[in-house]
Coordinates of C-alpha atoms in Angstrom, one line a residue:
Chain A
M1 CA -13.7 -5.0 22.0
T2 CA -14.4 -7.8 19.5
R3 CA -12.4 -5.8 17.0
I4 CA -9.5 -5.5 19.4
L5 CA -9.5 -9.3 19.8
D6 CA -9.7 -9.7 16.0
V7 CA -6.7 -7.5 15.6
A8 CA -4.9 -9.2 18.4
R9 CA -5.1 -12.4 16.3
M10 CA -2.8 -10.6 13.8
H11 CA 0.0 -11.0 16.4
T12 CA -0.8 -14.6 17.4
I13 CA -2.0 -16.2 14.2
A14 CA 1.5 -17.1 13.1
W15 CA 2.3 -18.4 16.6
V16 CA 5.6 -20.0 15.7
S17 CA 7.7 -16.8 15.9
Q18 CA 5.6 -15.4 18.7
L19 CA 5.8 -18.5 21.0
A20 CA 8.2 -21.1 19.7
W21 CA 11.3 -18.9 19.3
P22 CA 11.5 -17.4 22.8
W23 CA 10.8 -20.7 24.5
G24 CA 12.9 -22.7 22.1
I25 CA 16.0 -20.5 22.6
M26 CA 15.5 -20.5 26.4
A27 CA 15.2 -24.3 26.3
I28 CA 18.5 -24.5 24.4
S29 CA 20.1 -22.1 26.9
L30 CA 18.8 -24.3 29.8
G31 CA 20.2 -27.4 28.1
V32 CA 23.6 -25.9 27.5
N33 CA 23.7 -24.7 31.1
L34 CA 22.8 -28.2 32.4
L35 CA 25.6 -29.7 30.3
I36 CA 28.2 -27.2 31.5
F37 CA 27.3 -27.3 35.1
A38 CA 27.0 -31.1 35.1
S39 CA 30.5 -31.4 33.6
I40 CA 32.1 -29.2 36.3
D41 CA 33.2 -31.7 39.0
E42 CA 32.8 -29.7 42.1
A43 CA 31.0 -26.4 41.6
A44 CA 32.0 -24.0 44.3
P45 CA 29.1 -23.2 46.6
G46 CA 27.1 -20.2 45.3
K47 CA 28.7 -20.5 41.9
N48 CA 25.9 -22.6 40.3
T49 CA 23.9 -19.6 39.2
T50 CA 23.4 -18.8 35.6
G51 CA 21.9 -15.8 33.7
G52 CA 20.6 -17.9 30.9
L53 CA 17.0 -17.0 31.7
V54 CA 17.6 -13.5 30.2
S55 CA 17.5 -15.1 26.7
I56 CA 13.7 -15.4 26.8
Y57 CA 13.2 -11.8 27.7
I58 CA 15.5 -10.6 24.9
V59 CA 13.9 -12.8 22.2
C60 CA 10.5 -11.6 23.3
S61 CA 11.4 -8.0 23.1
I62 CA 12.8 -8.5 19.6
V63 CA 9.5 -10.2 18.6
A64 CA 7.6 -7.3 20.1
A65 CA 9.6 -4.8 18.1
T66 CA 9.3 -6.6 14.8
S67 CA 5.6 -7.2 15.3
I68 CA 5.2 -3.4 15.1
S69 CA 7.3 -2.9 12.0
Q70 CA 5.6 -5.8 10.2
V71 CA 2.1 -6.1 11.5
F72 CA 1.3 -2.3 11.7
P73 CA 1.5 -1.7 7.9
F74 CA -0.6 -4.7 7.3
A75 CA -3.2 -3.7 9.9
L76 CA -3.5 -0.2 8.5
G77 CA -3.9 -1.7 5.0
M78 CA -6.8 -3.8 6.3
G79 CA -8.7 -0.7 7.5
V80 CA -7.7 -1.1 11.2
T81 CA -7.2 2.2 13.1
R82 CA -3.9 3.0 14.8
R83 CA -5.7 3.1 18.1
T84 CA -7.3 -0.3 17.8
F85 CA -4.0 -1.8 16.5
Y86 CA -2.1 -0.4 19.5
L87 CA -4.6 -1.5 22.1
A88 CA -4.6 -5.0 20.6
T89 CA -0.8 -4.9 20.8
V90 CA -0.9 -3.9 24.5
L91 CA -3.4 -6.6 25.2
V92 CA -1.2 -9.3 23.6
N93 CA 1.9 -8.1 25.4
V94 CA 0.1 -8.0 28.8
V95 CA -1.6 -11.4 28.5
Q96 CA 1.7 -12.9 27.2
A97 CA 3.7 -11.4 30.2
V98 CA 1.2 -12.9 32.7
V99 CA 1.1 -16.3 31.0
Y100 CA 4.9 -16.5 30.6
G101 CA 5.2 -15.3 34.3
V102 CA 3.1 -18.2 35.4
L103 CA 5.0 -20.7 33.2
L104 CA 8.3 -19.5 34.5
Y105 CA 7.0 -19.8 38.1
L106 CA 6.0 -23.4 37.4
L107 CA 9.5 -24.1 36.1
N108 CA 10.9 -22.3 39.2
L109 CA 8.9 -24.9 41.3
I110 CA 10.2 -27.8 39.2
E111 CA 13.8 -26.6 39.6
G112 CA 13.3 -26.3 43.4
A113 CA 11.6 -29.7 43.7
T114 CA 14.3 -31.5 41.7
G115 CA 17.2 -30.0 43.6
G116 CA 18.2 -27.8 40.7
F117 CA 17.7 -30.5 38.1
G118 CA 19.8 -32.8 40.2
I119 CA 22.9 -30.6 40.0
Q120 CA 21.9 -27.7 42.2
L121 CA 21.6 -25.4 39.2
R122 CA 19.9 -22.1 39.7
F123 CA 18.5 -21.2 36.3
F124 CA 15.0 -20.0 37.3
R125 CA 15.7 -19.5 41.1
I126 CA 18.2 -16.7 40.6
P127 CA 19.3 -15.2 43.9
Y128 CA 17.5 -11.9 44.8
V129 CA 15.0 -12.5 42.0
D130 CA 13.9 -15.6 43.8
V131 CA 11.1 -14.6 46.3
D132 CA 9.1 -16.8 48.6
N133 CA 5.6 -15.5 47.7
G134 CA 4.1 -17.3 44.7
L135 CA 2.0 -14.4 43.4
L136 CA 4.9 -12.0 43.9
Q137 CA 7.2 -14.5 42.1
I138 CA 4.9 -14.5 39.1
A139 CA 4.9 -10.7 39.1
V140 CA 8.7 -10.7 39.4
Y141 CA 8.9 -12.9 36.2
A142 CA 6.2 -11.0 34.4
V143 CA 7.1 -7.4 34.9
P144 CA 10.5 -7.5 33.0
F145 CA 8.6 -8.8 29.9
L146 CA 6.3 -5.7 30.2
F147 CA 9.3 -3.4 30.7
L148 CA 11.4 -4.7 27.8
N149 CA 8.5 -5.2 25.4
F150 CA 7.0 -1.8 25.9
V151 CA 10.3 -0.1 25.6
S152 CA 11.1 -1.9 22.4
V153 CA 7.5 -1.3 21.1
F154 CA 8.0 2.4 21.8
V155 CA 11.3 2.4 19.9
A156 CA 9.7 0.5 17.0
V157 CA 6.7 2.9 16.8
W158 CA 9.2 5.8 16.9
Y159 CA 11.0 4.2 13.9
V160 CA 7.8 3.7 12.0
R161 CA 6.7 7.3 12.6
F162 CA 10.1 9.2 12.2
G163 CA 12.2 6.8 10.1
M164 CA 15.9 5.9 10.5
N165 CA 16.9 9.6 11.0
G166 CA 14.3 10.0 13.7
L167 CA 15.6 6.8 15.5
F168 CA 19.2 7.8 15.4
G169 CA 18.4 11.4 16.2
A170 CA 16.5 10.3 19.4
G171 CA 19.4 7.8 20.2
A172 CA 22.0 10.6 19.9
A173 CA 19.9 12.9 22.0
L174 CA 19.5 10.2 24.6
I175 CA 23.3 9.5 24.7
L176 CA 24.0 13.3 25.0
V177 CA 21.5 13.8 27.9
T178 CA 22.6 10.7 29.8
G179 CA 26.3 11.6 29.3
L180 CA 25.7 15.2 30.6
L181 CA 23.7 13.8 33.5
V182 CA 26.5 11.3 34.4
A183 CA 29.1 14.1 34.1
L184 CA 27.0 16.3 36.4
I185 CA 26.5 13.5 39.0
T186 CA 30.3 12.8 39.0
W187 CA 31.2 16.4 39.2
Q188 CA 28.8 17.0 42.2
G189 CA 29.8 13.6 43.8
W190 CA 26.2 12.4 43.9
F191 CA 26.9 8.8 43.1
G192 CA 27.1 7.8 46.8
D193 CA 23.6 9.3 47.4
I194 CA 22.2 7.5 44.4
W195 CA 23.6 4.2 45.5
Q196 CA 22.2 4.8 49.0
W197 CA 18.8 5.5 47.5
L198 CA 18.9 2.4 45.4
S199 CA 19.9 0.1 48.2
S200 CA 17.3 1.6 50.5
Q201 CA 14.6 0.7 48.0
H202 CA 12.5 -2.4 48.8
Q203 CA 13.2 -5.5 46.7
V204 CA 9.6 -5.4 45.4
S205 CA 10.0 -1.8 44.2
L206 CA 13.2 -2.6 42.3
L207 CA 11.9 -5.8 40.8
V208 CA 8.3 -4.9 40.1
G209 CA 7.4 -1.3 41.0
W210 CA 9.8 0.8 39.1
P211 CA 10.1 -1.4 36.0
A212 CA 6.3 -1.5 35.8
L213 CA 6.1 2.3 36.1
I214 CA 8.6 2.7 33.2
A215 CA 6.7 0.1 31.1
A216 CA 3.5 2.1 31.6
V217 CA 5.2 5.3 30.6
A218 CA 6.7 3.7 27.5
A219 CA 3.3 2.2 26.6
L220 CA 1.6 5.6 26.9
G221 CA 4.4 7.1 24.8
G222 CA 3.9 4.5 22.1
M223 CA 0.2 5.2 22.0
A224 CA 0.8 9.0 21.6
A225 CA 3.4 8.4 18.8
I226 CA 1.4 5.9 16.8
R227 CA -1.7 8.1 16.5
R228 CA 0.0 10.1 13.7
A229 CA 2.2 7.4 12.2
N230 CA 1.7 6.3 8.6
A231 CA 2.8 3.0 7.3
Chain B
M1 CA -25.5 10.6 0.8
S2 CA -22.3 10.8 -0.9
V3 CA -19.7 8.0 -0.4
V4 CA -16.8 10.3 -0.6
A5 CA -16.8 14.1 -0.7
A6 CA -13.6 16.0 -1.1
A7 CA -13.4 19.8 -1.1
G8 CA -10.2 21.7 -1.8
L9 CA -8.2 18.7 -0.7
T10 CA -4.5 19.3 -0.7
K11 CA -1.5 17.2 0.4
R12 CA 2.0 18.3 0.5
F13 CA 5.1 16.2 1.2
G14 CA 7.7 18.8 2.0
E15 CA 8.3 20.7 -1.3
V16 CA 6.1 18.3 -3.4
T17 CA 2.4 19.0 -3.8
A18 CA 0.9 15.6 -4.3
L19 CA -2.7 16.8 -4.3
D20 CA -3.6 20.3 -5.2
D21 CA -7.0 21.7 -4.3
V22 CA -8.9 18.6 -5.4
T23 CA -12.7 18.7 -5.2
F24 CA -15.1 15.9 -6.2
T25 CA -17.8 13.6 -5.0
L26 CA -18.2 9.9 -5.3
T27 CA -21.8 8.7 -5.2
G28 CA -22.9 5.2 -4.4
D29 CA -23.0 2.1 -6.5
K30 CA -20.8 3.0 -9.4
I31 CA -17.5 1.9 -10.9
Y32 CA -15.0 4.7 -11.0
G33 CA -11.8 4.8 -12.9
L34 CA -9.1 6.9 -11.1
L35 CA -6.7 7.6 -13.9
G36 CA -3.5 9.5 -14.4
R37 CA 0.1 9.2 -15.0
N38 CA 2.7 7.9 -12.5
G39 CA 3.1 10.4 -9.7
A40 CA -0.2 12.1 -10.5
G41 CA -1.4 11.6 -7.0
K42 CA -3.8 8.7 -7.3
T43 CA -2.3 6.6 -4.5
T44 CA -2.0 9.6 -2.2
L45 CA -5.7 10.4 -2.8
M46 CA -6.7 6.8 -1.9
Q47 CA -4.5 6.9 1.1
L48 CA -6.2 10.0 2.4
I49 CA -9.7 8.6 1.8
T50 CA -8.8 5.4 3.6
G51 CA -7.3 7.2 6.6
Q52 CA -3.7 5.9 6.0
N53 CA -2.5 9.5 5.8
S54 CA -4.0 12.9 6.5
G55 CA -4.4 15.8 4.2
T56 CA -2.5 19.1 4.6
S57 CA -5.6 21.2 4.0
G58 CA -9.1 20.9 2.7
D59 CA -12.0 18.8 3.7
L60 CA -12.6 15.1 3.2
M61 CA -15.7 13.1 4.2
L62 CA -16.1 9.3 4.0
F63 CA -19.7 8.2 4.5
G64 CA -20.3 11.7 6.0
E65 CA -17.5 11.5 8.5
R66 CA -13.8 12.3 8.6
P67 CA -11.9 9.1 7.9
Y68 CA -8.7 9.5 9.9
E69 CA -8.8 7.0 12.8
N70 CA -12.5 6.5 12.4
E71 CA -13.2 2.8 12.8
R72 CA -16.9 3.1 12.0
V73 CA -16.4 4.3 8.4
L74 CA -13.0 2.6 7.8
S75 CA -14.5 -0.8 8.4
R76 CA -16.7 -0.1 5.3
V77 CA -13.8 0.3 3.1
V78 CA -11.3 -2.0 1.5
F79 CA -8.1 -0.7 -0.1
I80 CA -6.1 -3.2 -2.2
K81 CA -2.8 -1.7 -3.2
E82 CA 0.1 -3.1 -5.1
S83 CA 2.5 -2.0 -2.4
Q84 CA 0.8 -3.8 0.5
T85 CA 3.3 -5.7 2.7
Y86 CA 2.6 -8.7 4.9
P87 CA 4.3 -10.0 8.0
T88 CA 7.0 -12.5 7.1
A89 CA 5.4 -15.4 9.1
Y90 CA 2.0 -15.1 7.4
Q91 CA 0.7 -17.8 5.1
V92 CA -2.0 -17.2 2.5
R93 CA -4.6 -18.9 4.8
H94 CA -3.6 -16.7 7.7
V95 CA -4.3 -13.5 5.7
L96 CA -7.7 -14.9 4.6
S97 CA -8.7 -15.9 8.1
L98 CA -7.8 -12.4 9.4
A99 CA -9.6 -10.6 6.6
K100 CA -12.7 -12.7 7.3
R101 CA -13.0 -11.3 10.8
L102 CA -12.1 -7.7 9.8
F103 CA -14.5 -7.1 7.0
P104 CA -18.2 -7.2 8.1
N105 CA -19.5 -8.2 4.7
W106 CA -16.9 -10.8 4.0
D107 CA -18.2 -13.7 1.9
E108 CA -16.1 -16.8 2.7
D109 CA -17.5 -19.0 -0.1
F110 CA -16.7 -16.3 -2.6
A111 CA -13.2 -16.0 -1.2
Q112 CA -12.5 -19.7 -1.3
S113 CA -13.8 -19.9 -4.9
L114 CA -11.5 -17.1 -5.9
V115 CA -8.5 -18.8 -4.2
D116 CA -9.3 -21.9 -6.3
D117 CA -9.8 -19.8 -9.5
F118 CA -6.4 -18.1 -9.0
D119 CA -4.7 -21.4 -7.9
L120 CA -3.4 -19.7 -4.8
P121 CA -1.5 -22.1 -2.5
R122 CA -3.2 -21.7 0.9
K123 CA -0.2 -22.9 3.0
R124 CA 2.5 -20.9 1.2
K125 CA 4.1 -18.0 3.0
V126 CA 2.9 -14.7 1.5
R127 CA 6.5 -13.5 1.1
K128 CA 7.2 -16.5 -1.1
L129 CA 4.4 -15.8 -3.5
S130 CA 5.2 -14.6 -7.0
R131 CA 4.2 -11.1 -8.0
G132 CA 1.2 -12.4 -9.8
M133 CA 0.0 -14.6 -6.9
L134 CA 0.5 -11.6 -4.5
S135 CA -1.8 -9.6 -6.7
A136 CA -4.3 -12.5 -6.9
L137 CA -4.4 -12.5 -3.1
G138 CA -5.1 -8.8 -3.0
V139 CA -7.8 -9.2 -5.6
T140 CA -9.4 -12.0 -3.6
I141 CA -9.5 -9.9 -0.4
G142 CA -10.8 -6.9 -2.3
L143 CA -13.6 -8.8 -3.9
A144 CA -14.6 -11.1 -1.0
A145 CA -14.6 -8.2 1.5
R146 CA -17.7 -6.8 -0.4
A147 CA -17.0 -3.4 1.2
P148 CA -19.4 -0.7 0.3
L149 CA -16.3 1.3 -0.9
T150 CA -13.7 -0.8 -2.6
F151 CA -10.4 0.6 -3.9
F152 CA -8.1 -1.3 -6.3
D153 CA -4.8 0.4 -6.8
E154 CA -3.0 -1.2 -9.7
P155 CA -4.3 -4.6 -8.6
Y156 CA -3.1 -6.6 -11.6
L157 CA 0.7 -6.3 -11.4
G158 CA 2.3 -9.6 -12.5
L159 CA -1.1 -11.1 -13.3
D160 CA -1.3 -12.7 -16.7
A161 CA -3.9 -11.9 -19.3
V162 CA -6.1 -14.8 -18.3
A163 CA -6.0 -14.0 -14.6
R164 CA -6.7 -10.3 -15.3
Q165 CA -9.7 -11.2 -17.4
L166 CA -10.9 -13.5 -14.5
F167 CA -10.6 -10.5 -12.2
Y168 CA -12.6 -8.2 -14.5
D169 CA -15.3 -10.9 -15.0
R170 CA -15.6 -11.7 -11.3
L171 CA -15.7 -8.0 -10.4
L172 CA -18.4 -7.3 -12.9
A173 CA -20.5 -10.3 -12.0
D174 CA -20.2 -9.7 -8.3
Y175 CA -20.9 -6.0 -8.7
A176 CA -24.1 -6.8 -10.6
E177 CA -25.3 -8.9 -7.7
N178 CA -23.9 -6.7 -4.9
P179 CA -23.8 -3.2 -6.1
R180 CA -21.2 -1.0 -4.4
T181 CA -18.8 1.8 -5.1
V182 CA -15.6 0.5 -6.8
V183 CA -12.6 2.7 -7.6
L184 CA -10.2 1.2 -10.1
S185 CA -6.8 3.0 -10.3
T186 CA -5.1 1.6 -13.4
H187 CA -2.7 2.2 -16.2
L188 CA -4.4 -0.4 -18.5
I189 CA -7.3 1.9 -19.3
D190 CA -8.4 0.0 -22.4
E191 CA -8.7 -3.2 -20.5
V192 CA -11.2 -1.7 -18.0
A193 CA -12.8 0.8 -20.3
D194 CA -16.0 -1.2 -20.5
L195 CA -16.2 -1.5 -16.7
I196 CA -15.6 2.2 -15.9
E197 CA -18.8 4.3 -15.6
H198 CA -17.1 7.5 -14.5
V199 CA -13.7 8.9 -14.9
L200 CA -11.6 10.9 -12.5
L201 CA -8.4 12.0 -14.2
L202 CA -5.6 13.4 -12.0
D203 CA -2.6 15.2 -13.5
R204 CA 0.3 16.4 -11.2
G205 CA -2.0 16.6 -8.2
K206 CA -4.8 18.4 -10.0
L207 CA -8.2 17.0 -10.9
L208 CA -8.2 17.4 -14.6
L209 CA -11.5 15.7 -15.4
D210 CA -14.5 14.4 -13.5
A211 CA -17.0 13.0 -16.1
P212 CA -19.1 10.0 -17.0
S213 CA -16.9 7.9 -19.4
D214 CA -19.6 7.9 -22.2
E215 CA -19.6 11.6 -22.1
L216 CA -15.8 11.7 -22.3
R217 CA -15.7 9.3 -25.2
G218 CA -18.2 11.4 -27.1
E219 CA -16.3 14.6 -26.3
V220 CA -13.1 13.6 -27.9
V221 CA -12.9 12.6 -31.6
E222 CA -10.2 12.1 -34.1
A223 CA -10.7 14.1 -37.3
S224 CA -8.7 13.2 -40.4
G225 CA -8.8 14.7 -43.9
P226 CA -7.2 17.4 -46.0
A227 CA -5.1 19.8 -43.9
A228 CA -7.2 23.0 -44.8
A229 CA -10.5 21.3 -44.2
V230 CA -9.4 19.8 -40.8
D231 CA -8.0 23.1 -39.7
E232 CA -11.2 24.9 -40.6
F233 CA -13.3 22.3 -38.8
A234 CA -10.9 22.3 -35.8
A235 CA -11.3 26.1 -35.3
A236 CA -14.6 25.5 -33.6
H237 CA -13.2 23.0 -31.2
Q238 CA -10.3 22.5 -28.8
A239 CA -7.4 20.9 -30.6
L240 CA -5.7 18.4 -28.3
H241 CA -3.3 17.0 -30.8
R242 CA -2.4 17.5 -34.5
E243 CA -0.2 15.5 -36.8
Q244 CA 0.4 16.1 -40.4
L245 CA 1.5 13.7 -43.1
G246 CA 1.9 15.5 -46.5
G247 CA -1.4 17.3 -47.2
A248 CA -3.4 15.2 -44.7
V249 CA -3.9 16.0 -41.1
R250 CA -5.1 13.9 -38.2
A251 CA -6.3 15.9 -35.2
S252 CA -7.7 15.0 -31.8
L253 CA -10.5 17.4 -31.0
R254 CA -12.5 18.1 -27.9
G255 CA -15.9 19.6 -27.9
S256 CA -19.5 18.6 -28.5
F257 CA -20.1 16.7 -31.7
D258 CA -23.8 16.7 -32.5
D259 CA -25.4 15.7 -35.8
A260 CA -25.0 19.2 -37.2
E261 CA -21.3 19.1 -36.6
R262 CA -21.0 15.6 -38.0
T263 CA -22.8 16.7 -41.2
R264 CA -20.4 19.7 -41.4
A265 CA -17.4 17.4 -41.1
K266 CA -18.8 15.2 -43.8
K267 CA -19.3 18.1 -46.2
L268 CA -15.7 19.2 -45.6
G269 CA -14.6 15.7 -46.5
I270 CA -13.4 15.0 -43.0
D271 CA -13.6 11.6 -41.4
L272 CA -14.6 11.7 -37.7
A273 CA -13.7 8.6 -35.7
P274 CA -14.4 7.9 -32.0
V275 CA -11.3 7.4 -29.8
S276 CA -10.9 4.9 -27.1
L277 CA -11.0 6.0 -23.5
Q278 CA -7.3 5.4 -23.2
Q279 CA -6.6 7.6 -26.2
A280 CA -8.9 10.3 -24.9
V281 CA -7.0 10.2 -21.5
V282 CA -3.6 10.3 -23.2
R283 CA -4.6 13.2 -25.4
L284 CA -6.1 15.2 -22.5
T285 CA -3.0 14.7 -20.3
T286 CA -0.5 15.4 -23.0
E287 CA -2.3 18.5 -24.1
R288 CA -2.1 19.8 -20.6
T289 CA 1.6 18.9 -20.3
N290 CA 2.3 20.7 -23.6
A291 CA 0.3 23.8 -22.5
R292 CA 2.5 24.2 -19.4

């Protein structure tokens, strides 16, 4: 376990890119949104929602992917096993998701208490994603980090293991399979049923359950792929 | 117990056979020279031993265990290679701080003194270091880690003569105080000839030679004298190389050159001169290339 923590430091030691960029870019996004919405004279009711929050998730997933392509060869060079490196990576991503989830929840509370920063802005309290239970709200914020990060970690591991051709090959295969699936669904007229199934799902399943499940599958897939990867 | 034991080790990358049925043993507390031309398979061999890659066939043991994904034995090894990459955000001090936790025998005072000796800027980003400074960082980690098995793969690229001498001096001094197994893979054979106690010579994936360096030096001599005399003398030995200038011939010979042989050479009017380790290696590899 100590070794996993020592290896986890490889991800966090240069904390500027790990921490400062995601939050910095989100802060800029928030600032820009505040300026825009403050300059609109009379925002129509319900039209004061923004999707700027997505920036922190995207930046984090990019950081997660680059940390594989950059830290993995270094870790291997320092005599760290693939297994230890991967477990340390999982640990960093899970802890980060929980901490960031809590921080976003606090910002959510601030936004609520200040009347949307005085201008009824809904940057953190996005409709549907805004739930009334505190713990659940933290999970709702945290799970998309896990989902995006583990999918991008899996893609990065795939790239390290199989190279550019492997990456594009898998991408091509994915497009082909999805395309055929969509064609089949359209041909059979199954879209209505699928929509019905989606809308019958509980909010918690859609926001937390299913993304967490996919994140777990991606994490296990990354573990399997990295065991035979060479830097 | 042997530090490394390889038996019939083979590694193929597609059509290319990087290592071809290599068998050898590294014993403890010795400085090895892993020599050979570019593409001979030196780096591949070190990658297999350090678990960075796996062999196609054959058997490989590191401290009595298979190295691939084996934390217990890999934490006793340090592998400093010229091609090591570092994350873009890392500064020199970050790398040192991480290495300190990862290598159980790390000596922090020694590391800091090496950083001072090499004038390494602690707060500079590793990606901004010059080639020589990057090598100095590798050398610092490799020495301060004090790993029971230490690999240096061309560790001196870009290092000036003064810094290289500093590296050799520090290596030798620290090795005397803390004996361990060191493997130096290098092209600058003459520079490290005094350090190397045992030579492993790879050529196109095959292990050409596995011998103590003193023995190797004694085994290869340069004989010069009148053509007829040299050729007569050479008949009893393996001729590695022969060059003729008028009636005089200079030949590199391999064999055993005891006192009787030396007296015989003297009587024939032949001058026997020892060759350097580098010359011996060059002669041995070219002879094999020509024979092919």
